[in-house]
Amino acid sequence: MLENLLCEVKKIESAVGYEIVAPAHKIEIDRLKDWTFSHIKNDLWFSEYEDFLKLRNGLDFDGFIIYCTNPEDENNDFIIANSVWRNEYKENGNYLFFGESGISWFVFDITLERFVELDKPSGDFIKSYDSFNHMLINILKRAIG
C-alpha cells in the first residue's frame, strides 16, 4: 500500500511539473543515524524511515512534510528540524520529529516508544500509530485526499 501511495504522489507531482524527489544516498542516511545515536539514544534507529528515504529523500506534498537528509534544506532537514524543536522547546525533549503539517507534528515518543501525531500549536496528543509506515500511510492518504 505504501509504495502505491508514493507512486500516486509521484504521478501528481509529475502532472503539475514538480521536480521528482530522488532517493537519499547511503552517506546521507548514515549521517542521520550517527546524529540520532549521539544525540538521542545510542541504539535508536527506524528501518522503515530508512526504507522510505531510499525511495525518496523526504516529502513536501500538499502541506505535509516528512523530513529529508539534506542539510541545505533548512526547513525540512531531519537533523535541523530536531535541533530546533528539541533545543528551543525543551518540553519537546521526549520526541524525535519525523515531519509536520500546518496543524500537526509527526513524532516518535522516545519514552513511550511509539509514533504519535501531536497538535502543533499545543503539543497535545492526537493519535498514535503502530509504526512509521502506518503513520506515513495515514499522512499520504490525507494528502492525496
CSV table of C-alpha atoms in Angstrom, one decimal:
chain,number,residue,atom,x,y,z
A,1,MET,CA,0.0,0.0,0.0
A,2,LEU,CA,2.8,2.4,0.9
A,3,GLU,CA,4.5,2.1,-2.4
A,4,ASN,CA,1.2,2.6,-4.3
A,5,LEU,CA,0.6,5.8,-2.4
A,6,LEU,CA,4.1,7.1,-3.1
A,7,CYS,CA,3.6,6.3,-6.8
A,8,GLU,CA,0.3,8.3,-6.7
A,9,VAL,CA,2.2,11.2,-5.1
A,10,LYS,CA,4.8,10.9,-7.8
A,11,LYS,CA,2.2,10.9,-10.6
A,12,ILE,CA,0.5,14.1,-9.1
A,13,GLU,CA,3.9,15.8,-8.8
A,14,SER,CA,4.8,14.9,-12.4
A,15,ALA,CA,1.4,16.1,-13.7
A,16,VAL,CA,1.9,19.6,-12.2
A,17,GLY,CA,5.6,19.8,-13.1
A,18,TYR,CA,7.2,19.4,-9.7
A,19,GLU,CA,10.7,18.0,-9.6
A,20,ILE,CA,10.6,14.3,-8.6
A,21,VAL,CA,12.5,13.8,-5.3
A,22,ALA,CA,15.4,11.4,-5.7
A,23,PRO,CA,16.3,8.7,-3.1
A,24,ALA,CA,18.7,9.6,-0.3
A,25,HIS,CA,22.3,8.4,-0.6
A,26,LYS,CA,23.7,5.9,2.0
A,27,ILE,CA,26.1,8.5,3.3
A,28,GLU,CA,23.2,10.9,4.0
A,29,ILE,CA,21.2,8.2,5.8
A,30,ASP,CA,24.3,7.3,7.8
A,31,ARG,CA,24.6,11.0,8.9
A,32,LEU,CA,21.1,10.8,10.4
A,33,LYS,CA,21.9,7.6,12.1
A,34,ASP,CA,25.1,8.9,13.6
A,35,TRP,CA,23.3,12.1,14.8
A,36,THR,CA,20.5,10.0,16.3
A,37,PHE,CA,22.9,7.7,18.1
A,38,SER,CA,25.0,10.5,19.5
A,39,HIS,CA,22.2,13.0,20.4
A,40,ILE,CA,19.1,10.9,21.2
A,41,LYS,CA,19.9,7.3,22.1
A,42,ASN,CA,22.8,5.0,21.1
A,43,ASP,CA,20.8,2.2,19.5
A,44,LEU,CA,17.7,4.1,18.3
A,45,TRP,CA,17.0,3.8,14.6
A,46,PHE,CA,14.0,3.3,12.4
A,47,SER,CA,14.4,0.9,9.5
A,48,GLU,CA,11.1,1.9,7.9
A,49,TYR,CA,12.1,5.5,7.8
A,50,GLU,CA,15.4,4.4,6.2
A,51,ASP,CA,13.4,2.4,3.6
A,52,PHE,CA,11.3,5.5,2.9
A,53,LEU,CA,14.4,7.6,2.4
A,54,LYS,CA,15.8,5.0,0.0
A,55,LEU,CA,12.7,5.5,-2.1
A,56,ARG,CA,12.6,9.3,-1.9
A,57,ASN,CA,14.6,11.8,0.2
A,58,GLY,CA,11.7,13.3,2.2
A,59,LEU,CA,8.3,14.5,1.3
A,60,ASP,CA,6.8,18.0,0.9
A,61,PHE,CA,3.3,17.5,-0.5
A,62,ASP,CA,0.0,19.2,0.0
A,63,GLY,CA,1.1,20.8,3.3
A,64,PHE,CA,2.6,17.6,4.7
A,65,ILE,CA,6.3,17.3,5.3
A,66,ILE,CA,8.4,14.2,6.1
A,67,TYR,CA,11.9,15.4,6.9
A,68,CYS,CA,14.8,14.7,4.5
A,69,THR,CA,18.5,14.1,4.8
A,70,ASN,CA,19.6,17.4,3.1
A,71,PRO,CA,21.2,19.9,5.5
A,72,GLU,CA,20.9,22.6,2.8
A,73,ASP,CA,17.1,22.3,3.1
A,74,GLU,CA,16.9,24.2,6.4
A,75,ASN,CA,13.2,23.9,6.7
A,76,ASN,CA,12.9,20.1,6.0
A,77,ASP,CA,16.2,18.5,7.2
A,78,PHE,CA,15.7,15.9,9.9
A,79,ILE,CA,18.7,17.0,12.0
A,80,ILE,CA,18.0,20.7,11.7
A,81,ALA,CA,14.3,20.2,12.5
A,82,ASN,CA,15.0,18.1,15.5
A,83,SER,CA,17.7,20.5,16.7
A,84,VAL,CA,15.2,23.3,16.6
A,85,TRP,CA,12.2,21.5,18.1
A,86,ARG,CA,14.2,19.7,20.8
A,87,ASN,CA,16.5,22.6,21.8
A,88,GLU,CA,14.3,25.6,21.5
A,89,TYR,CA,11.2,23.9,23.0
A,90,LYS,CA,12.6,21.8,25.9
A,91,GLU,CA,9.1,20.4,26.6
A,92,ASN,CA,9.5,18.6,23.3
A,93,GLY,CA,12.6,16.7,24.5
A,94,ASN,CA,10.9,13.3,24.7
A,95,TYR,CA,10.1,13.4,21.0
A,96,LEU,CA,12.0,12.7,17.8
A,97,PHE,CA,10.4,14.7,15.0
A,98,PHE,CA,9.9,13.0,11.6
A,99,GLY,CA,7.6,15.5,10.0
A,100,GLU,CA,4.9,18.1,10.3
A,101,SER,CA,1.9,19.7,8.6
A,102,GLY,CA,0.3,23.1,9.3
A,103,ILE,CA,-1.5,21.7,12.3
A,104,SER,CA,0.4,18.6,13.4
A,105,TRP,CA,3.8,17.2,14.3
A,106,PHE,CA,4.6,13.6,13.4
A,107,VAL,CA,6.9,12.2,16.1
A,108,PHE,CA,8.3,9.2,17.9
A,109,ASP,CA,7.7,9.4,21.6
A,110,ILE,CA,11.0,8.2,23.0
A,111,THR,CA,9.6,7.5,26.4
A,112,LEU,CA,6.6,5.5,25.3
A,113,GLU,CA,8.3,4.1,22.3
A,114,ARG,CA,5.5,4.7,19.8
A,115,PHE,CA,4.8,7.0,16.9
A,116,VAL,CA,2.3,9.8,17.6
A,117,GLU,CA,0.7,12.8,16.0
A,118,LEU,CA,0.7,15.9,18.1
A,119,ASP,CA,-1.3,19.1,17.7
A,120,LYS,CA,1.2,21.7,16.5
A,121,PRO,CA,0.1,24.7,18.4
A,122,SER,CA,-0.4,23.0,21.8
A,123,GLY,CA,1.7,19.7,21.6
A,124,ASP,CA,-1.4,17.8,22.7
A,125,PHE,CA,-1.7,14.1,21.7
A,126,ILE,CA,-4.0,13.5,18.7
A,127,LYS,CA,-3.3,9.9,17.6
A,128,SER,CA,-0.8,7.0,17.9
A,129,TYR,CA,0.5,4.8,15.2
A,130,ASP,CA,1.8,1.2,15.3
A,131,SER,CA,4.8,2.1,13.1
A,132,PHE,CA,6.5,4.7,11.0
A,133,ASN,CA,4.9,3.1,7.9
A,134,HIS,CA,1.4,3.2,9.5
A,135,MET,CA,2.0,6.9,10.3
A,136,LEU,CA,3.3,7.6,6.7
A,137,ILE,CA,0.4,5.8,5.1
A,138,ASN,CA,-2.1,7.9,7.1
A,139,ILE,CA,-0.3,11.1,6.1
A,140,LEU,CA,-0.3,10.1,2.4
A,141,LYS,CA,-3.9,9.2,2.4
A,142,ARG,CA,-4.8,12.6,3.9
A,143,ALA,CA,-2.5,14.4,1.5
A,144,ILE,CA,-3.9,12.7,-1.6
A,145,GLY,CA,-7.4,13.0,-0.4
